[in-house]
Amino acid sequence: NKGLIIDNRGDAESALKTIGYYRLLIYMRHFQSNTAPRNFLPRSKFSSIVALYNFDREIRLLTLNAIEKLEVALRTAIINPLAELHTPHWYLDATHFDDDIKFHGVMGKIIQGAGVRKGLALTHYFDKYHAPVLPPIWLVCEKLTFGALSRFFEALRIDRRKIVARYIWSYPEHLLVSWFHALAHLRNICAHQDRLWNNPITAFSPEAHKTYSGDFSAPTSFYSRAVVIQLLMRELG
């Protein structure tokens, strides 16, 4: 009745059954007029709406795949160099952190994660060892969410953050702090199947890199975060 062409009734019924009208509704808006009664623009097809939805889904999957690699890289960058310099339990020493408040915030997350005893490795540690009271840094980092890991990185003393940053990347530590916060938030958007296409992201805008400042001119865009992913990924080797 509003002018939408149902070009394949069977495919349309399947999409409504498996994806749902409400999820597709936001993609329909692109094909509708801006004023009531929101009729569809000429030659608008239901298959085009589903194609736009699938495009957004593919973008989310590609983004999740890249962020997973960057998350693992950040874990390793926190684990390896500082463990070699300061023992596997260095994180129990508050002097490695900016201040006591940040230290206790990090420790709260670690204790919360360790208390659940997720997985055989963590269970094995607590069954076999009684000191130190918490496991080595490689077990700790594996149990932290990406968001908690990015806050762990930010909480470190600046000289410690520089060590972590230089382990893989050539970018300043303050940029990496901002970028990993942005990517942790972006990961949650993707994991919960929220829309990336044409959807402003108002939280955790990534700090601009001077050389690529033009690419950060729209800080609420997915594009600015895609640039961050590209800059970080190309240094993984």
PDB file of C-alpha atoms in Angstrom:
ATOM      1  CA  ASN A   1       0.000   0.000   0.000  1.00  0.00           C
ATOM      2  CA  LYS A   2       2.983   2.355   0.428  1.00  0.00           C
ATOM      3  CA  GLY A   3       4.553   1.460  -2.902  1.00  0.00           C
ATOM      4  CA  LEU A   4       7.069  -1.220  -1.916  1.00  0.00           C
ATOM      5  CA  ILE A   5       7.631  -3.827  -4.610  1.00  0.00           C
ATOM      6  CA  ILE A   6       7.583  -7.385  -3.246  1.00  0.00           C
ATOM      7  CA  ASP A   7       9.717  -8.847  -6.045  1.00  0.00           C
ATOM      8  CA  ASN A   8       9.870 -12.374  -4.568  1.00  0.00           C
ATOM      9  CA  ARG A   9       7.100 -13.255  -2.144  1.00  0.00           C
ATOM     10  CA  GLY A  10       8.797 -16.458  -0.912  1.00  0.00           C
ATOM     11  CA  ASP A  11      12.083 -14.680  -0.159  1.00  0.00           C
ATOM     12  CA  ALA A  12      10.211 -11.844   1.543  1.00  0.00           C
ATOM     13  CA  GLU A  13       8.306 -14.253   3.782  1.00  0.00           C
ATOM     14  CA  SER A  14      11.537 -16.069   4.624  1.00  0.00           C
ATOM     15  CA  ALA A  15      13.285 -12.803   5.535  1.00  0.00           C
ATOM     16  CA  LEU A  16      10.418 -11.687   7.761  1.00  0.00           C
ATOM     17  CA  LYS A  17      10.435 -15.090   9.458  1.00  0.00           C
ATOM     18  CA  THR A  18      14.210 -15.353  10.049  1.00  0.00           C
ATOM     19  CA  ILE A  19      15.290 -11.690  10.365  1.00  0.00           C
ATOM     20  CA  GLY A  20      12.097 -10.020  11.520  1.00  0.00           C
ATOM     21  CA  TYR A  21      10.172  -6.943  10.476  1.00  0.00           C
ATOM     22  CA  TYR A  22      11.489  -4.737  13.276  1.00  0.00           C
ATOM     23  CA  ARG A  23      15.156  -5.411  12.432  1.00  0.00           C
ATOM     24  CA  LEU A  24      14.525  -4.710   8.763  1.00  0.00           C
ATOM     25  CA  LEU A  25      12.490  -1.583   9.500  1.00  0.00           C
ATOM     26  CA  ILE A  26      15.523   0.651  10.082  1.00  0.00           C
ATOM     27  CA  TYR A  27      16.915  -0.360   6.666  1.00  0.00           C
ATOM     28  CA  MET A  28      13.541   0.396   5.031  1.00  0.00           C
ATOM     29  CA  ARG A  29      13.838   4.057   6.063  1.00  0.00           C
ATOM     30  CA  HIS A  30      16.561   4.544   3.441  1.00  0.00           C
ATOM     31  CA  PHE A  31      13.989   3.744   0.739  1.00  0.00           C
ATOM     32  CA  GLN A  32      11.151   5.889   2.124  1.00  0.00           C
ATOM     33  CA  SER A  33      10.245   9.566   1.940  1.00  0.00           C
ATOM     34  CA  ASN A  34      11.028  11.681   4.997  1.00  0.00           C
ATOM     35  CA  THR A  35       7.468  12.883   5.493  1.00  0.00           C
ATOM     36  CA  ALA A  36       4.248  11.100   6.482  1.00  0.00           C
ATOM     37  CA  PRO A  37       2.894   8.715   5.415  1.00  0.00           C
ATOM     38  CA  ARG A  38       6.490   7.604   4.627  1.00  0.00           C
ATOM     39  CA  ASN A  39       5.698   6.088   1.241  1.00  0.00           C
ATOM     40  CA  PHE A  40       8.438   4.176  -0.542  1.00  0.00           C
ATOM     41  CA  LEU A  41      10.439   5.878  -3.264  1.00  0.00           C
ATOM     42  CA  PRO A  42       9.726   4.771  -6.856  1.00  0.00           C
ATOM     43  CA  ARG A  43      11.068   1.310  -7.806  1.00  0.00           C
ATOM     44  CA  SER A  44      11.919   0.397  -4.181  1.00  0.00           C
ATOM     45  CA  LYS A  45      12.154  -3.389  -3.790  1.00  0.00           C
ATOM     46  CA  PHE A  46      11.966  -5.566  -0.705  1.00  0.00           C
ATOM     47  CA  SER A  47      15.028  -7.477  -1.971  1.00  0.00           C
ATOM     48  CA  SER A  48      17.026  -4.218  -1.886  1.00  0.00           C
ATOM     49  CA  ILE A  49      16.169  -3.786   1.793  1.00  0.00           C
ATOM     50  CA  VAL A  50      17.376  -7.317   2.560  1.00  0.00           C
ATOM     51  CA  ALA A  51      20.523  -6.701   0.483  1.00  0.00           C
ATOM     52  CA  LEU A  52      21.275  -3.575   2.530  1.00  0.00           C
ATOM     53  CA  TYR A  53      20.767  -5.543   5.742  1.00  0.00           C
ATOM     54  CA  ASN A  54      23.130  -8.275   4.487  1.00  0.00           C
ATOM     55  CA  PHE A  55      25.723  -5.655   3.538  1.00  0.00           C
ATOM     56  CA  ASP A  56      25.628  -4.273   7.081  1.00  0.00           C
ATOM     57  CA  ARG A  57      25.887  -7.802   8.490  1.00  0.00           C
ATOM     58  CA  GLU A  58      28.967  -8.534   6.369  1.00  0.00           C
ATOM     59  CA  ILE A  59      30.584  -5.297   7.554  1.00  0.00           C
ATOM     60  CA  ARG A  60      29.967  -6.354  11.178  1.00  0.00           C
ATOM     61  CA  LEU A  61      31.518  -9.794  10.595  1.00  0.00           C
ATOM     62  CA  LEU A  62      34.601  -8.336   8.900  1.00  0.00           C
ATOM     63  CA  THR A  63      34.957  -5.819  11.719  1.00  0.00           C
ATOM     64  CA  LEU A  64      34.653  -8.487  14.421  1.00  0.00           C
ATOM     65  CA  ASN A  65      37.286 -10.614  12.687  1.00  0.00           C
ATOM     66  CA  ALA A  66      39.776  -7.737  12.586  1.00  0.00           C
ATOM     67  CA  ILE A  67      39.064  -6.607  16.160  1.00  0.00           C
ATOM     68  CA  GLU A  68      39.610 -10.162  17.411  1.00  0.00           C
ATOM     69  CA  LYS A  69      43.140 -10.113  15.963  1.00  0.00           C
ATOM     70  CA  LEU A  70      43.849  -6.701  17.497  1.00  0.00           C
ATOM     71  CA  GLU A  71      42.471  -7.791  20.882  1.00  0.00           C
ATOM     72  CA  VAL A  72      44.798 -10.820  20.918  1.00  0.00           C
ATOM     73  CA  ALA A  73      47.713  -8.582  19.904  1.00  0.00           C
ATOM     74  CA  LEU A  74      47.011  -6.149  22.764  1.00  0.00           C
ATOM     75  CA  ARG A  75      46.858  -9.022  25.259  1.00  0.00           C
ATOM     76  CA  THR A  76      50.242 -10.268  24.053  1.00  0.00           C
ATOM     77  CA  ALA A  77      51.748  -6.776  24.130  1.00  0.00           C
ATOM     78  CA  ILE A  78      50.699  -6.394  27.782  1.00  0.00           C
ATOM     79  CA  ILE A  79      51.831  -9.906  28.715  1.00  0.00           C
ATOM     80  CA  ASN A  80      55.225 -10.458  27.104  1.00  0.00           C
ATOM     81  CA  PRO A  81      57.464  -7.397  27.573  1.00  0.00           C
ATOM     82  CA  LEU A  82      56.347  -6.514  31.109  1.00  0.00           C
ATOM     83  CA  ALA A  83      56.516 -10.128  32.311  1.00  0.00           C
ATOM     84  CA  GLU A  84      60.060 -10.374  30.977  1.00  0.00           C
ATOM     85  CA  LEU A  85      61.037  -7.153  32.733  1.00  0.00           C
ATOM     86  CA  HIS A  86      59.113  -7.466  36.004  1.00  0.00           C
ATOM     87  CA  THR A  87      58.159 -11.145  36.622  1.00  0.00           C
ATOM     88  CA  PRO A  88      54.830 -12.824  35.692  1.00  0.00           C
ATOM     89  CA  HIS A  89      53.053 -11.297  38.698  1.00  0.00           C
ATOM     90  CA  TRP A  90      54.158  -7.691  38.161  1.00  0.00           C
ATOM     91  CA  TYR A  91      50.549  -6.436  38.032  1.00  0.00           C
ATOM     92  CA  LEU A  92      50.173  -7.089  41.799  1.00  0.00           C
ATOM     93  CA  ASP A  93      52.543  -4.166  42.432  1.00  0.00           C
ATOM     94  CA  ALA A  94      50.698  -0.825  42.496  1.00  0.00           C
ATOM     95  CA  THR A  95      53.832   1.073  41.430  1.00  0.00           C
ATOM     96  CA  HIS A  96      53.253  -0.083  37.852  1.00  0.00           C
ATOM     97  CA  PHE A  97      50.021   1.923  37.679  1.00  0.00           C
ATOM     98  CA  ASP A  98      49.217   5.632  37.390  1.00  0.00           C
ATOM     99  CA  ASP A  99      47.623   5.861  40.828  1.00  0.00           C
ATOM    100  CA  ASP A 100      45.985   3.796  43.552  1.00  0.00           C
ATOM    101  CA  ILE A 101      42.469   4.404  42.246  1.00  0.00           C
ATOM    102  CA  LYS A 102      43.301   2.980  38.818  1.00  0.00           C
ATOM    103  CA  PHE A 103      45.232   0.129  40.407  1.00  0.00           C
ATOM    104  CA  HIS A 104      42.315  -0.893  42.621  1.00  0.00           C
ATOM    105  CA  GLY A 105      39.909  -0.578  39.682  1.00  0.00           C
ATOM    106  CA  VAL A 106      42.037  -2.966  37.627  1.00  0.00           C
ATOM    107  CA  MET A 107      42.431  -5.363  40.543  1.00  0.00           C
ATOM    108  CA  GLY A 108      38.666  -5.411  41.051  1.00  0.00           C
ATOM    109  CA  LYS A 109      38.170  -6.557  37.469  1.00  0.00           C
ATOM    110  CA  ILE A 110      40.932  -9.162  37.807  1.00  0.00           C
ATOM    111  CA  ILE A 111      39.549 -10.569  41.062  1.00  0.00           C
ATOM    112  CA  GLN A 112      36.050 -10.648  39.583  1.00  0.00           C
ATOM    113  CA  GLY A 113      37.292 -12.550  36.519  1.00  0.00           C
ATOM    114  CA  ALA A 114      39.476 -14.933  38.504  1.00  0.00           C
ATOM    115  CA  GLY A 115      36.698 -15.659  40.965  1.00  0.00           C
ATOM    116  CA  VAL A 116      34.569 -17.241  38.264  1.00  0.00           C
ATOM    117  CA  ARG A 117      37.377 -19.711  37.469  1.00  0.00           C
ATOM    118  CA  LYS A 118      36.582 -19.934  33.791  1.00  0.00           C
ATOM    119  CA  GLY A 119      38.410 -22.756  32.077  1.00  0.00           C
ATOM    120  CA  LEU A 120      40.787 -25.525  33.051  1.00  0.00           C
ATOM    121  CA  ALA A 121      43.917 -23.354  33.235  1.00  0.00           C
ATOM    122  CA  LEU A 122      42.532 -21.036  35.892  1.00  0.00           C
ATOM    123  CA  THR A 123      41.035 -23.902  37.884  1.00  0.00           C
ATOM    124  CA  HIS A 124      44.365 -25.725  37.722  1.00  0.00           C
ATOM    125  CA  TYR A 125      46.231 -22.676  39.080  1.00  0.00           C
ATOM    126  CA  PHE A 126      44.000 -22.292  42.127  1.00  0.00           C
ATOM    127  CA  ASP A 127      43.993 -26.030  42.800  1.00  0.00           C
ATOM    128  CA  LYS A 128      47.786 -26.323  42.658  1.00  0.00           C
ATOM    129  CA  TYR A 129      49.132 -22.973  43.868  1.00  0.00           C
ATOM    130  CA  HIS A 130      48.354 -20.959  46.976  1.00  0.00           C
ATOM    131  CA  ALA A 131      50.832 -18.127  46.381  1.00  0.00           C
ATOM    132  CA  PRO A 132      50.772 -15.672  44.785  1.00  0.00           C
ATOM    133  CA  VAL A 133      47.094 -15.335  45.488  1.00  0.00           C
ATOM    134  CA  LEU A 134      46.314 -14.538  41.841  1.00  0.00           C
ATOM    135  CA  PRO A 135      47.601 -16.231  38.653  1.00  0.00           C
ATOM    136  CA  PRO A 136      50.351 -14.944  36.321  1.00  0.00           C
ATOM    137  CA  ILE A 137      49.677 -12.112  33.898  1.00  0.00           C
ATOM    138  CA  TRP A 138      49.066 -14.383  30.888  1.00  0.00           C
ATOM    139  CA  LEU A 139      46.166 -16.096  32.655  1.00  0.00           C
ATOM    140  CA  VAL A 140      44.821 -12.797  33.958  1.00  0.00           C
ATOM    141  CA  CYS A 141      44.770 -11.148  30.525  1.00  0.00           C
ATOM    142  CA  GLU A 142      43.041 -14.111  28.930  1.00  0.00           C
ATOM    143  CA  LYS A 143      40.117 -13.731  31.348  1.00  0.00           C
ATOM    144  CA  LEU A 144      39.601  -9.975  30.918  1.00  0.00           C
ATOM    145  CA  THR A 145      37.054  -8.646  28.431  1.00  0.00           C
ATOM    146  CA  PHE A 146      38.369  -6.373  25.686  1.00  0.00           C
ATOM    147  CA  GLY A 147      36.847  -3.386  27.460  1.00  0.00           C
ATOM    148  CA  ALA A 148      38.522  -4.304  30.749  1.00  0.00           C
ATOM    149  CA  LEU A 149      41.779  -4.944  28.903  1.00  0.00           C
ATOM    150  CA  SER A 150      41.702  -1.488  27.308  1.00  0.00           C
ATOM    151  CA  ARG A 151      41.137   0.070  30.745  1.00  0.00           C
ATOM    152  CA  PHE A 152      43.999  -2.049  32.136  1.00  0.00           C
ATOM    153  CA  PHE A 153      46.266  -0.589  29.439  1.00  0.00           C
ATOM    154  CA  GLU A 154      45.111   2.954  30.210  1.00  0.00           C
ATOM    155  CA  ALA A 155      45.685   2.449  33.963  1.00  0.00           C
ATOM    156  CA  LEU A 156      49.384   1.629  33.529  1.00  0.00           C
ATOM    157  CA  ARG A 157      52.097   4.169  34.270  1.00  0.00           C
ATOM    158  CA  ILE A 158      53.026   6.079  31.132  1.00  0.00           C
ATOM    159  CA  ASP A 159      56.464   4.440  30.838  1.00  0.00           C
ATOM    160  CA  ARG A 160      54.784   1.029  31.083  1.00  0.00           C
ATOM    161  CA  ARG A 161      52.237   2.022  28.437  1.00  0.00           C
ATOM    162  CA  LYS A 162      55.087   3.027  26.131  1.00  0.00           C
ATOM    163  CA  ILE A 163      56.680  -0.402  26.552  1.00  0.00           C
ATOM    164  CA  VAL A 164      53.389  -2.067  25.637  1.00  0.00           C
ATOM    165  CA  ALA A 165      52.831   0.268  22.673  1.00  0.00           C
ATOM    166  CA  ARG A 166      56.327  -0.230  21.220  1.00  0.00           C
ATOM    167  CA  TYR A 167      56.079  -4.022  21.439  1.00  0.00           C
ATOM    168  CA  ILE A 168      53.981  -4.105  18.248  1.00  0.00           C
ATOM    169  CA  TRP A 169      52.954  -0.629  17.143  1.00  0.00           C
ATOM    170  CA  SER A 170      54.712   2.595  16.200  1.00  0.00           C
ATOM    171  CA  TYR A 171      51.941   4.912  17.378  1.00  0.00           C
ATOM    172  CA  PRO A 172      52.069   7.016  20.583  1.00  0.00           C
ATOM    173  CA  GLU A 173      50.615   5.359  23.656  1.00  0.00           C
ATOM    174  CA  HIS A 174      47.925   8.040  24.124  1.00  0.00           C
ATOM    175  CA  LEU A 175      46.592   7.299  20.633  1.00  0.00           C
ATOM    176  CA  LEU A 176      46.489   3.580  21.383  1.00  0.00           C
ATOM    177  CA  VAL A 177      44.581   4.187  24.622  1.00  0.00           C
ATOM    178  CA  SER A 178      41.905   6.134  22.720  1.00  0.00           C
ATOM    179  CA  TRP A 179      41.835   3.706  19.806  1.00  0.00           C
ATOM    180  CA  PHE A 180      41.465   0.573  21.907  1.00  0.00           C
ATOM    181  CA  HIS A 181      38.639   2.155  23.908  1.00  0.00           C
ATOM    182  CA  ALA A 182      36.901   2.959  20.603  1.00  0.00           C
ATOM    183  CA  LEU A 183      37.427  -0.562  19.269  1.00  0.00           C
ATOM    184  CA  ALA A 184      36.229  -2.233  22.469  1.00  0.00           C
ATOM    185  CA  HIS A 185      32.992  -0.260  22.173  1.00  0.00           C
ATOM    186  CA  LEU A 186      32.773  -1.049  18.448  1.00  0.00           C
ATOM    187  CA  ARG A 187      33.230  -4.750  19.197  1.00  0.00           C
ATOM    188  CA  ASN A 188      30.234  -4.670  21.537  1.00  0.00           C
ATOM    189  CA  ILE A 189      28.121  -2.988  18.858  1.00  0.00           C
ATOM    190  CA  CYS A 190      29.031  -5.736  16.391  1.00  0.00           C
ATOM    191  CA  ALA A 191      28.597  -8.569  18.896  1.00  0.00           C
ATOM    192  CA  HIS A 192      25.063  -7.401  19.697  1.00  0.00           C
ATOM    193  CA  GLN A 193      24.125  -7.100  15.996  1.00  0.00           C
ATOM    194  CA  ASP A 194      23.590  -3.354  16.198  1.00  0.00           C
ATOM    195  CA  ARG A 195      23.732  -1.377  12.964  1.00  0.00           C
ATOM    196  CA  LEU A 196      27.030  -0.034  11.627  1.00  0.00           C
ATOM    197  CA  TRP A 197      25.786   1.325   8.320  1.00  0.00           C
ATOM    198  CA  ASN A 198      24.598   4.936   8.545  1.00  0.00           C
ATOM    199  CA  ASN A 199      24.505   4.880  12.343  1.00  0.00           C
ATOM    200  CA  PRO A 200      26.379   7.543  14.381  1.00  0.00           C
ATOM    201  CA  ILE A 201      28.565   6.123  17.163  1.00  0.00           C
ATOM    202  CA  THR A 202      28.608   8.805  19.835  1.00  0.00           C
ATOM    203  CA  ALA A 203      30.720   7.054  22.497  1.00  0.00           C
ATOM    204  CA  PHE A 204      34.517   6.712  22.581  1.00  0.00           C
ATOM    205  CA  SER A 205      35.429   8.703  19.493  1.00  0.00           C
ATOM    206  CA  PRO A 206      38.991   7.798  18.412  1.00  0.00           C
ATOM    207  CA  GLU A 207      41.646  10.468  18.786  1.00  0.00           C
ATOM    208  CA  ALA A 208      42.881  11.723  15.413  1.00  0.00           C
ATOM    209  CA  HIS A 209      46.310  10.829  14.049  1.00  0.00           C
ATOM    210  CA  LYS A 210      47.996  13.987  12.706  1.00  0.00           C
ATOM    211  CA  THR A 211      49.068  12.351   9.450  1.00  0.00           C
ATOM    212  CA  TYR A 212      45.546  11.091   8.774  1.00  0.00           C
ATOM    213  CA  SER A 213      43.561  13.923  10.348  1.00  0.00           C
ATOM    214  CA  GLY A 214      41.205  14.135   7.370  1.00  0.00           C
ATOM    215  CA  ASP A 215      40.101  10.559   7.954  1.00  0.00           C
ATOM    216  CA  PHE A 216      39.034  11.468  11.485  1.00  0.00           C
ATOM    217  CA  SER A 217      36.928  14.475  10.510  1.00  0.00           C
ATOM    218  CA  ALA A 218      33.711  12.567  11.291  1.00  0.00           C
ATOM    219  CA  PRO A 219      34.495  11.118  14.745  1.00  0.00           C
ATOM    220  CA  THR A 220      31.052   9.540  15.181  1.00  0.00           C
ATOM    221  CA  SER A 221      31.323   7.564  11.947  1.00  0.00           C
ATOM    222  CA  PHE A 222      32.155   3.911  11.485  1.00  0.00           C
ATOM    223  CA  TYR A 223      34.664   5.065   8.872  1.00  0.00           C
ATOM    224  CA  SER A 224      36.925   6.743  11.441  1.00  0.00           C
ATOM    225  CA  ARG A 225      37.029   3.493  13.395  1.00  0.00           C
ATOM    226  CA  ALA A 226      37.673   1.491  10.233  1.00  0.00           C
ATOM    227  CA  VAL A 227      40.705   3.743   9.658  1.00  0.00           C
ATOM    228  CA  VAL A 228      41.922   2.897  13.180  1.00  0.00           C
ATOM    229  CA  ILE A 229      41.542  -0.817  12.432  1.00  0.00           C
ATOM    230  CA  GLN A 230      43.484  -0.450   9.196  1.00  0.00           C
ATOM    231  CA  LEU A 231      46.319   1.520  10.835  1.00  0.00           C
ATOM    232  CA  LEU A 232      46.670  -1.009  13.641  1.00  0.00           C
ATOM    233  CA  MET A 233      46.290  -4.108  11.457  1.00  0.00           C
ATOM    234  CA  ARG A 234      49.003  -3.166   8.997  1.00  0.00           C
ATOM    235  CA  GLU A 235      51.623  -3.301  11.758  1.00  0.00           C
ATOM    236  CA  LEU A 236      50.728  -6.812  12.884  1.00  0.00           C
ATOM    237  CA  GLY A 237      52.975  -8.285  10.188  1.00  0.00           C
TER     238      GLY A 237
END
